[in-house]
PDB file of C-alpha atoms and ligand atoms in Angstrom:
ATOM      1  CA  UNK A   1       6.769-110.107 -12.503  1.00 49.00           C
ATOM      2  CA  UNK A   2      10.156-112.246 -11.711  1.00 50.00           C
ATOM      3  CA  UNK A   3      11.888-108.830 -11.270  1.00 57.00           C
ATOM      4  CA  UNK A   4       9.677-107.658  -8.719  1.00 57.00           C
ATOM      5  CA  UNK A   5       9.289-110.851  -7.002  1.00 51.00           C
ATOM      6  CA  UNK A   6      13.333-110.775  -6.410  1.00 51.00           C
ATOM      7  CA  UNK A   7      12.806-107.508  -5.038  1.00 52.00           C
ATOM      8  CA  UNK A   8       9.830-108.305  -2.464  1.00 50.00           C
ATOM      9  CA  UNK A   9      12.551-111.359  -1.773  1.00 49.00           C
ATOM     10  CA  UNK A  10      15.390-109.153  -1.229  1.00 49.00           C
ATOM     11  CA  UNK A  11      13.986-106.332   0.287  1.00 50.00           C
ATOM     12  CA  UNK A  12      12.474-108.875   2.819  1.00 48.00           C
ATOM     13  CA  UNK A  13      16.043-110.474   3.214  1.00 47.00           C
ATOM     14  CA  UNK A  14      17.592-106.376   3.951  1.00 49.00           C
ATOM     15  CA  UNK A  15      14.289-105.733   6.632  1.00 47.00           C
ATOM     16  CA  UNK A  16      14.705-108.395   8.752  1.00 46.00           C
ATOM     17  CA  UNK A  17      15.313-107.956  12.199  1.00 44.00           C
ATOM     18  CA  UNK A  18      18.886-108.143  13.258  1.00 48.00           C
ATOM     19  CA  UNK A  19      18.835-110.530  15.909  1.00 53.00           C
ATOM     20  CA  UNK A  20      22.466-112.708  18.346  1.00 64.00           C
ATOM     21  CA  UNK A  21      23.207-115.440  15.812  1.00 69.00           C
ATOM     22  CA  UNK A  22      25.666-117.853  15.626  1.00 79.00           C
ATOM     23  CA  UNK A  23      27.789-116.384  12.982  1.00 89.00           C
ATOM     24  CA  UNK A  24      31.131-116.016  13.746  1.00 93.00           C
ATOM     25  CA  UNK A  25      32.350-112.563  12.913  1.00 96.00           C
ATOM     26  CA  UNK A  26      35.625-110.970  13.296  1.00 95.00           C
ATOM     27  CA  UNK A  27      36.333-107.121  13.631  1.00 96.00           C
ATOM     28  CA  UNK A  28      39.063-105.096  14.056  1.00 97.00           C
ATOM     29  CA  UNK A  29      38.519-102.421  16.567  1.00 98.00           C
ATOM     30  CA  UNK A  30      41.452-100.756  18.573  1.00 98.00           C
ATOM     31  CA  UNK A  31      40.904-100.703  21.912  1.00 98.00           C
ATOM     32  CA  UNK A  32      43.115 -98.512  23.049  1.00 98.00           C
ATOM     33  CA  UNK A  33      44.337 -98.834  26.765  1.00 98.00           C
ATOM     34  CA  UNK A  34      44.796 -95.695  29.185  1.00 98.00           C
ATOM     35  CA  UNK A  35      45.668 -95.569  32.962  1.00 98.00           C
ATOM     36  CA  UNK A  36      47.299 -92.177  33.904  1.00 97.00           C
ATOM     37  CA  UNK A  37      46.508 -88.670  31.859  1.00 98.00           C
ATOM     38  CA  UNK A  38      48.495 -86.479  33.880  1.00 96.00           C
ATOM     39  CA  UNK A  39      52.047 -85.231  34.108  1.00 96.00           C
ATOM     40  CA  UNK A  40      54.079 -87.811  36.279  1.00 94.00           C
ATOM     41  CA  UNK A  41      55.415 -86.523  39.522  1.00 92.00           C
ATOM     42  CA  UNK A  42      58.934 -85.547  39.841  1.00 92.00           C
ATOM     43  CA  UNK A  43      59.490 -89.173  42.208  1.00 94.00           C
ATOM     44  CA  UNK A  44      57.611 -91.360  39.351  1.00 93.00           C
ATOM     45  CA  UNK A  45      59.225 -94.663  39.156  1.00 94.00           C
ATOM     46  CA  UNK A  46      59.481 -96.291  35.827  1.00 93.00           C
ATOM     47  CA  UNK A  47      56.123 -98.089  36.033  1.00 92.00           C
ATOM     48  CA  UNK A  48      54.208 -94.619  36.601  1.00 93.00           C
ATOM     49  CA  UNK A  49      56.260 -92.736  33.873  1.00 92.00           C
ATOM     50  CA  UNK A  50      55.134 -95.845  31.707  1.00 93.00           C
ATOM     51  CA  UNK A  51      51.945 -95.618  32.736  1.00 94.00           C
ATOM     52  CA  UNK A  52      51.338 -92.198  32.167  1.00 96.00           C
ATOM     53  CA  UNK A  53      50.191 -90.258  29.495  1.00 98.00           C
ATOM     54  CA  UNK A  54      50.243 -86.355  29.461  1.00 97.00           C
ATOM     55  CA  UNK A  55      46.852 -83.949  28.915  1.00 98.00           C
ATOM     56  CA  UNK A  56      49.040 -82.657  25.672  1.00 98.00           C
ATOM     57  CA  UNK A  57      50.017 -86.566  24.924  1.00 98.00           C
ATOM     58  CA  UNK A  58      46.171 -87.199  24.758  1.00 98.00           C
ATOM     59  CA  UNK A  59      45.044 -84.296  22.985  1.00 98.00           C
ATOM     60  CA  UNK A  60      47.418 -84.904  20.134  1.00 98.00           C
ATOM     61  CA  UNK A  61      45.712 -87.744  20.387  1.00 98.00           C
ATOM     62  CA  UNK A  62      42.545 -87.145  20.244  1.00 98.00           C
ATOM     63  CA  UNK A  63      43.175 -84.588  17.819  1.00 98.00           C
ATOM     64  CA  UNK A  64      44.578 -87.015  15.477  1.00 98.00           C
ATOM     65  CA  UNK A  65      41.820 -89.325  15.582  1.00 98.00           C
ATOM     66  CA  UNK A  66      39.475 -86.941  15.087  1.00 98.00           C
ATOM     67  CA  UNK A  67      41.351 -85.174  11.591  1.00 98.00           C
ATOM     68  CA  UNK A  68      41.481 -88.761  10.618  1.00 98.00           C
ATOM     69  CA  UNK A  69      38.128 -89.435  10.616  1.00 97.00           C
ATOM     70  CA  UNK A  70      38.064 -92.200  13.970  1.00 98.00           C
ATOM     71  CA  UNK A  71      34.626 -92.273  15.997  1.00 97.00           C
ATOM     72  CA  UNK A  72      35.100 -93.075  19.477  1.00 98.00           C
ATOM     73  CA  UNK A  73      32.622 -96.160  19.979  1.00 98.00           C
ATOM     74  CA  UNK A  74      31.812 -97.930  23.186  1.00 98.00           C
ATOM     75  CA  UNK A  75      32.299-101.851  24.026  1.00 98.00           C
ATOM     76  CA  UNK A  76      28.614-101.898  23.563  1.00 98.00           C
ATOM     77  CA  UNK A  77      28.781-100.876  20.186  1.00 98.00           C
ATOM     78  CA  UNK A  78      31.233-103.406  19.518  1.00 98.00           C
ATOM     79  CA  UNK A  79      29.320-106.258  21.350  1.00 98.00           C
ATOM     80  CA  UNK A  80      26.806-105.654  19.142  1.00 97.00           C
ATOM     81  CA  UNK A  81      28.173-105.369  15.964  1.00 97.00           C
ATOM     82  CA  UNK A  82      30.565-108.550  16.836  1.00 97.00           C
ATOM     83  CA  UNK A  83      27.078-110.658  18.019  1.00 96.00           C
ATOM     84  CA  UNK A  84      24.644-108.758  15.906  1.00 95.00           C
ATOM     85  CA  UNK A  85      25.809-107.772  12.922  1.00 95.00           C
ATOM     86  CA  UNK A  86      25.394-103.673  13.785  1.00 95.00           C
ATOM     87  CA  UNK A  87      27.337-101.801  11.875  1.00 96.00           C
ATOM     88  CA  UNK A  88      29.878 -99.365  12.954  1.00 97.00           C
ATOM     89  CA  UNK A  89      30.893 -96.226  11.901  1.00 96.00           C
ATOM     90  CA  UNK A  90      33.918 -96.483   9.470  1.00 94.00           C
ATOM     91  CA  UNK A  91      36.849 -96.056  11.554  1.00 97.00           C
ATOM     92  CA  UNK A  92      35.864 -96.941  15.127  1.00 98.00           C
ATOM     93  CA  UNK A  93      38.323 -96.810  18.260  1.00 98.00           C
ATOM     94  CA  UNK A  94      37.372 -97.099  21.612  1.00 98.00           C
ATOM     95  CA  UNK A  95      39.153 -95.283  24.376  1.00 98.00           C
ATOM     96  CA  UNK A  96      39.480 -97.175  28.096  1.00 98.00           C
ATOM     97  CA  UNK A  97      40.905 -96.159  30.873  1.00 98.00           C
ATOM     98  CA  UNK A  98      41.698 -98.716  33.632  1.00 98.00           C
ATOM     99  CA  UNK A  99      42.142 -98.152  37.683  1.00 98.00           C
ATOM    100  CA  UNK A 100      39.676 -94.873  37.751  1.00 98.00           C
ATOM    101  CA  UNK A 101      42.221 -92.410  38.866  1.00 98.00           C
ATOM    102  CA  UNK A 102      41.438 -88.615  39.738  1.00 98.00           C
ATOM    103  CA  UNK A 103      42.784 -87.459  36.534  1.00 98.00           C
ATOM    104  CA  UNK A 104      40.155 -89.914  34.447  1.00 98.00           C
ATOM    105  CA  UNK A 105      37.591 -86.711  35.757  1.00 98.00           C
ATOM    106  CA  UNK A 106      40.654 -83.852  36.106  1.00 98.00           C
ATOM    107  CA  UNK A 107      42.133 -84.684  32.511  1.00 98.00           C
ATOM    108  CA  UNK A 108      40.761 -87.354  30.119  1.00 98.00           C
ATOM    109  CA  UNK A 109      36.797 -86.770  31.239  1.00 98.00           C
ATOM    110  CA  UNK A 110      37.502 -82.867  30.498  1.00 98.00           C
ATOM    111  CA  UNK A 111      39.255 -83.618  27.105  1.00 98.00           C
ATOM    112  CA  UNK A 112      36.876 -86.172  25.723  1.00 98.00           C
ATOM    113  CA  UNK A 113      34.543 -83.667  26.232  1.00 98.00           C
ATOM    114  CA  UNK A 114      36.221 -81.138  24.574  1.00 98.00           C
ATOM    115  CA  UNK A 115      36.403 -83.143  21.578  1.00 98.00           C
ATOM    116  CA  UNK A 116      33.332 -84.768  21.854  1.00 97.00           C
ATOM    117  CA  UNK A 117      34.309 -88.246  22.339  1.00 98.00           C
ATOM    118  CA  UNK A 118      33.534 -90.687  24.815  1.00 98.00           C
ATOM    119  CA  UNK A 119      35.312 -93.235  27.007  1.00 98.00           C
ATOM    120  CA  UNK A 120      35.027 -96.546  28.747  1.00 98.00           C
ATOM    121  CA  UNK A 121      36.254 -96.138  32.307  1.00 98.00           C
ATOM    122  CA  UNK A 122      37.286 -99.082  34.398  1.00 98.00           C
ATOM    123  CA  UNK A 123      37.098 -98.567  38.366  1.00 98.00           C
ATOM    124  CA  UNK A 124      37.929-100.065  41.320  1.00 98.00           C
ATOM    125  CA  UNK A 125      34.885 -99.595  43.284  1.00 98.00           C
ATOM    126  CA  UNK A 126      36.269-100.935  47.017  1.00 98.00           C
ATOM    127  CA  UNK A 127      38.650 -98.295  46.416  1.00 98.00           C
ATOM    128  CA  UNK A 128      36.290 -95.231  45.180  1.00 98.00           C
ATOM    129  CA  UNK A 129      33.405 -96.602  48.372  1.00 98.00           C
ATOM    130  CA  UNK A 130      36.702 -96.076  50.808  1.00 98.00           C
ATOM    131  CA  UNK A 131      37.497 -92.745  49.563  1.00 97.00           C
ATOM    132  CA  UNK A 132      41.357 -92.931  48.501  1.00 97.00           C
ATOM    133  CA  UNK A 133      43.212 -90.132  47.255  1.00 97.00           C
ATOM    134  CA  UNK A 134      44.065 -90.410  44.118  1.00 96.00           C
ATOM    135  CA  UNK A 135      41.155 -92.051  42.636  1.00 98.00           C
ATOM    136  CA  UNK A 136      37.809 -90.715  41.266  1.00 98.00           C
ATOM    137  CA  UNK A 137      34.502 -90.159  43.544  1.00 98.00           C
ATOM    138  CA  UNK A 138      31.295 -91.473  43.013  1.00 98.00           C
ATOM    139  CA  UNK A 139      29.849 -87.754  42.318  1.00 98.00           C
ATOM    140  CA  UNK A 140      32.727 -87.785  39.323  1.00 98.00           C
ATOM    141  CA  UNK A 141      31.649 -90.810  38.271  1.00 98.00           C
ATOM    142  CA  UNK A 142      27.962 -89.684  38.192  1.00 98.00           C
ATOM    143  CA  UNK A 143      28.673 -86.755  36.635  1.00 98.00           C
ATOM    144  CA  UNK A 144      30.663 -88.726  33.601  1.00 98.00           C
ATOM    145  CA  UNK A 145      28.059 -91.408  33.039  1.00 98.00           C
ATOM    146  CA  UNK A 146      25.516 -88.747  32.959  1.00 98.00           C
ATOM    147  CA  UNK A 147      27.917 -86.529  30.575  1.00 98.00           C
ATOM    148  CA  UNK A 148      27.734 -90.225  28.158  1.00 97.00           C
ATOM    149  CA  UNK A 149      31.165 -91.839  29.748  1.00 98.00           C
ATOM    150  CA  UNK A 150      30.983 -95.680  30.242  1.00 98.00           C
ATOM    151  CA  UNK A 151      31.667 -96.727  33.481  1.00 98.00           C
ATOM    152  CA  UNK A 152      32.567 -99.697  34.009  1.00 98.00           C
ATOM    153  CA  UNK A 153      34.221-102.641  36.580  1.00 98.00           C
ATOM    154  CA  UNK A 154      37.891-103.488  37.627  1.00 98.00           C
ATOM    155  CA  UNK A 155      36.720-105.238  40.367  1.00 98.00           C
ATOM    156  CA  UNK A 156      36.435-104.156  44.180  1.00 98.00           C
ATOM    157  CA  UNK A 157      39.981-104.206  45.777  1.00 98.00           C
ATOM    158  CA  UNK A 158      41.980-105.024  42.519  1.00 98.00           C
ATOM    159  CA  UNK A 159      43.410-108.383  43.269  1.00 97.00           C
ATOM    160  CA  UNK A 160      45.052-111.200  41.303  1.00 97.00           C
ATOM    161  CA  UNK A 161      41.239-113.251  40.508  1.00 98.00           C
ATOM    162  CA  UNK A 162      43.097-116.141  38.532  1.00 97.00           C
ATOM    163  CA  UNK A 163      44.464-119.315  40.479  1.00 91.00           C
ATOM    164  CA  UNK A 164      44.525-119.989  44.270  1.00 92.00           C
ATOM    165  CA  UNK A 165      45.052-116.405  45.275  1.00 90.00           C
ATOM    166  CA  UNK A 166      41.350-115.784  44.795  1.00 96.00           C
ATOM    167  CA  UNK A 167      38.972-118.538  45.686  1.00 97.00           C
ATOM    168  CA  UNK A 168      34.925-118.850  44.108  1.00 97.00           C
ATOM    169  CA  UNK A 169      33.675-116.352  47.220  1.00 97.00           C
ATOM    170  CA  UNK A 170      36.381-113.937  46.741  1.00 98.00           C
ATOM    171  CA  UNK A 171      35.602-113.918  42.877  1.00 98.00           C
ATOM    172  CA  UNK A 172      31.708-113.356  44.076  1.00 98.00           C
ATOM    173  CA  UNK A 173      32.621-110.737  46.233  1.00 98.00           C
ATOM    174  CA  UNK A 174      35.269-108.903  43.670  1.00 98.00           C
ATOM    175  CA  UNK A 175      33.189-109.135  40.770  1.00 98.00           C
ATOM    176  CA  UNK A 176      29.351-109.624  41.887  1.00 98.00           C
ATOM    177  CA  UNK A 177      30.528-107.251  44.638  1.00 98.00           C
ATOM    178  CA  UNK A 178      31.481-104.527  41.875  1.00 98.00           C
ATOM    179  CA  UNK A 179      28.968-105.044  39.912  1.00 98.00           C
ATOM    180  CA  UNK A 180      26.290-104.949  42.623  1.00 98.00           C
ATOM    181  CA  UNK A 181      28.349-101.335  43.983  1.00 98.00           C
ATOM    182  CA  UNK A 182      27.975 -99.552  40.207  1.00 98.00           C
ATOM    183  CA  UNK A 183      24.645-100.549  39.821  1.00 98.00           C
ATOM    184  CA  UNK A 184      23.238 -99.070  43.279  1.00 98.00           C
ATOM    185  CA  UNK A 185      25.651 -96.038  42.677  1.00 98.00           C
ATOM    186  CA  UNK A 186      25.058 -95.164  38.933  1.00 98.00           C
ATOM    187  CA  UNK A 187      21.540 -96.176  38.339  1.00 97.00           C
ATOM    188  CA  UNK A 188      22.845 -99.013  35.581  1.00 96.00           C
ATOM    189  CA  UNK A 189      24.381-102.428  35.692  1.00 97.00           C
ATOM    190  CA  UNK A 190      27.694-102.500  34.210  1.00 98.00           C
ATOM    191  CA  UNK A 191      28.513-105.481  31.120  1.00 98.00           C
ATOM    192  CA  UNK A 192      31.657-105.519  30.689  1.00 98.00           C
ATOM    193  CA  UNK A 193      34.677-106.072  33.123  1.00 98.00           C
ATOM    194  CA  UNK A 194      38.578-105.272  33.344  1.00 98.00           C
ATOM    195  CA  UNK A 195      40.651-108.193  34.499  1.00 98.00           C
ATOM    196  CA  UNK A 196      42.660-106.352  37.145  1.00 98.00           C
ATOM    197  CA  UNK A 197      46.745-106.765  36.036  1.00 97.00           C
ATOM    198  CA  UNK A 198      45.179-108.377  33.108  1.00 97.00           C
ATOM    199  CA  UNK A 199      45.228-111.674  35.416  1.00 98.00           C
ATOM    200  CA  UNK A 200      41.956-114.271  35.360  1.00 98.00           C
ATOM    201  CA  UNK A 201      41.352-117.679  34.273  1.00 97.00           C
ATOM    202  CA  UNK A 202      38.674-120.521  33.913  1.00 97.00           C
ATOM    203  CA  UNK A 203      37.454-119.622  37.106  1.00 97.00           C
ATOM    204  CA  UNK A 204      36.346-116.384  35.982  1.00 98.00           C
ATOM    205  CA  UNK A 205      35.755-116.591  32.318  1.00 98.00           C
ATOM    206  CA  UNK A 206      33.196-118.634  33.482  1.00 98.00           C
ATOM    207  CA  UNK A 207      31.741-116.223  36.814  1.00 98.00           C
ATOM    208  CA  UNK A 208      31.648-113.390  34.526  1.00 98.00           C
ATOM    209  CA  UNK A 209      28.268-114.432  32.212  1.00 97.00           C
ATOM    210  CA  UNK A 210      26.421-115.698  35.670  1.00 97.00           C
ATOM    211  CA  UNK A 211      26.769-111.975  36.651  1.00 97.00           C
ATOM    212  CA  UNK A 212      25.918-110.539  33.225  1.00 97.00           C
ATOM    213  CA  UNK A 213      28.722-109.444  31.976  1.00 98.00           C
ATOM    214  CA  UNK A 214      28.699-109.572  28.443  1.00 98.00           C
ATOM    215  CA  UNK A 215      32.647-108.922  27.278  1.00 98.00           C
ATOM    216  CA  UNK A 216      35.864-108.344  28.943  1.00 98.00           C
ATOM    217  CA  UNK A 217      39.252-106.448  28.216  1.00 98.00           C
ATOM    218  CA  UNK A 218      42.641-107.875  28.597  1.00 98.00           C
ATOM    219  CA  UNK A 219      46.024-106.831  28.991  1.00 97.00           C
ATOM    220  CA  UNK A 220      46.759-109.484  25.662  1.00 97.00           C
ATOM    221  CA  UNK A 221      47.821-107.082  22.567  1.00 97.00           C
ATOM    222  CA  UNK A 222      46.028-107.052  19.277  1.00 97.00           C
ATOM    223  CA  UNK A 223      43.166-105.318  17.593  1.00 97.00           C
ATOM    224  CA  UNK A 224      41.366-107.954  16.153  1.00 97.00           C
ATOM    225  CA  UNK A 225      38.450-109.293  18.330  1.00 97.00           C
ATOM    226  CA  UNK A 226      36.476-112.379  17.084  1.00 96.00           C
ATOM    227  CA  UNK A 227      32.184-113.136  18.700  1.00 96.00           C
ATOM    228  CA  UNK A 228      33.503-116.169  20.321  1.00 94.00           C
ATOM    229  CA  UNK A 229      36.029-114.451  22.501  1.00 96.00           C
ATOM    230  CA  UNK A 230      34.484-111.461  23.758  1.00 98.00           C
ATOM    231  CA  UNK A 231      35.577-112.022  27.477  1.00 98.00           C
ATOM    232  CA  UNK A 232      39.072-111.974  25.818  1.00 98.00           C
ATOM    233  CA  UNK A 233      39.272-108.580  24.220  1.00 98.00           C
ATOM    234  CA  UNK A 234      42.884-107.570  23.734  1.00 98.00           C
ATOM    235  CA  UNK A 235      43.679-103.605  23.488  1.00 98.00           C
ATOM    236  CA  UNK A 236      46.177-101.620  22.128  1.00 98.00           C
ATOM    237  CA  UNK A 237      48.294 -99.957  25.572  1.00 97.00           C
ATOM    238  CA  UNK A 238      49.205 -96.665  24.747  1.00 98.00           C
ATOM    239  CA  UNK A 239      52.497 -95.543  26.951  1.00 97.00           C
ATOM    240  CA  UNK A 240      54.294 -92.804  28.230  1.00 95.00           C
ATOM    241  CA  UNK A 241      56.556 -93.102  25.275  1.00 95.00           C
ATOM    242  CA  UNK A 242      54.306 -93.808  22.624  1.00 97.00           C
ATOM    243  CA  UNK A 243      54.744 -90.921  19.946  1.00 97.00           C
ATOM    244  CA  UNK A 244      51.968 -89.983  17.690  1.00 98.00           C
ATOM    245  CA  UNK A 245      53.754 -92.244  14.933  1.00 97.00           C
ATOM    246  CA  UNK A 246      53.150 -94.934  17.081  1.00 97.00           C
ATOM    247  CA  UNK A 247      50.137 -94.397  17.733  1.00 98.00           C
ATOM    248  CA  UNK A 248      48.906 -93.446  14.195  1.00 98.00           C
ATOM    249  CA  UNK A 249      50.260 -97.348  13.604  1.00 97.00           C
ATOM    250  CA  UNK A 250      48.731 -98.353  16.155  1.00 97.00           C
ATOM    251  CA  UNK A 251      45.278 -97.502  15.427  1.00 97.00           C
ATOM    252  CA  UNK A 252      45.659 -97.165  11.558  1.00 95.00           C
ATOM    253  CA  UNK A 253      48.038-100.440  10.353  1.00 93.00           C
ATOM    254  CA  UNK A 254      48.783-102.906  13.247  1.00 91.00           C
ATOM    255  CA  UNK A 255      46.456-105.995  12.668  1.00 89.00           C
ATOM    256  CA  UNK A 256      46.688-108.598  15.287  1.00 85.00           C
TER     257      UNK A 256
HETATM  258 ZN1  LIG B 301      44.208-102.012  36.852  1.00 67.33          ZN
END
């Protein structure tokens, strides 16, 4: 009688709803942080080089996750299981890629497919609306979200949002404004947000929420990410001249 009363009890306790508590949890996730999958060109200053990543850099890459066992999750995933409780697959990473360059479609879109992984892609979408060279289009961008890519917002121009260089209307416009732009273009609002050169501050920690954006991405290093910082999400950058040893530590040891 006790015996199955306990189990009524705890089977009750296992089938309740999960639900956004006020536990505090703390994960490790790497984030890892992309910007260019390409080959550099021949005039690449130091910044691009560092900035870049090859298509054979990345599919090591990806390769090596995946013979390792990694699932590539989304931020989603991770809000939830940071605010929730949901539970992740055992060795989650999640793949970004900031600025929304050409090669995000030509290179790391065409890759993650090929290993059946997915990405979180941050875009600039003043800078997709006008067209630029170099960057993606909204068609590519369609075409990925439909295809299960995240896309997400880096703002509209990419300015410096923290201090006087961007006052409360120019945060409206870059972030409402971005948000507003992915919505209308891809059918779904985006909920989480790039700082662009990893620069904000009260200001916008506290725009951000008003919008509905649920967690944000930094430049900050680390891998550990804790429910009462998700605007402050640090990553993992992965670099020009990071070898797979490096990043094999990087996803697999470095706790920070
Ligand atoms: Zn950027």
């Amino acid at each position: 009688m006790l015996g199955g009363l306990l189990i009524v009890w705890l089977l009750a306790g296992l089938l309740r709803p999960l639900h956004a508590d006020e536990t505090r949890r703390r994960l490790r996730v790497p984030i890892l942080m992309y910007h260019y999958i390409s080959v550099p060109p021949p005039d690449a200053d130091r910044y691009r080089l560092d900035l870049s990543v090859t298509p054979d850099q990345f599919a090591a890459q990806l390769a090596w996750l995946r013979d390792n066992g990694y699932s590539a999750v989304s931020l989603d995933d991770v809000y939830l299981a940071l605010t929730e409780g949901y539970p992740l697959p055992p060795r989650p990473v999640v793949l970004t890629f900031d600025d929304g360059y050409a090669d995000a479609y030509q290179h790391a879109f065409r890759l993650l497919r090929e290993f059946g992984m997915t990405g979180t892609f941050f875009v600039i979408t003043g800078w997709i609306d006008a067209g630029t060279p170099g960057y993606l289009t909204w068609a590519q961008a369609r075409e990925m979200a439909a295809a299960g890519m995240s896309i997400q917002s880096h703002s509209r121009t990419h300015p410096n949002l923290a201090g006087a260089d961007c006052d409360y209307d120019c945060l409206v416009y870059q972030i409402l404004g971005s948000v507003e732009t992915l919505e209308a273009e891809l059918g779904t609002r985006p909920r989480f947000f790039c700082y662009p050169g990893g620069r904000y501050d009260q200001a916008v920690l506290e725009l951000l929420p008003q919008v509905g954006i649920v967690g944000a991405v930094t430049t900050h290093a680390g891998t550990l990410h804790v429910s009462d910082r998700l605007l402050e999400m640090p990553r993992a950058r992965v670099r020009g001249t990071t070898t797979l040893d490096d990043f094999a530590w990087m996803v697999q040891t470095w706790r920070e």
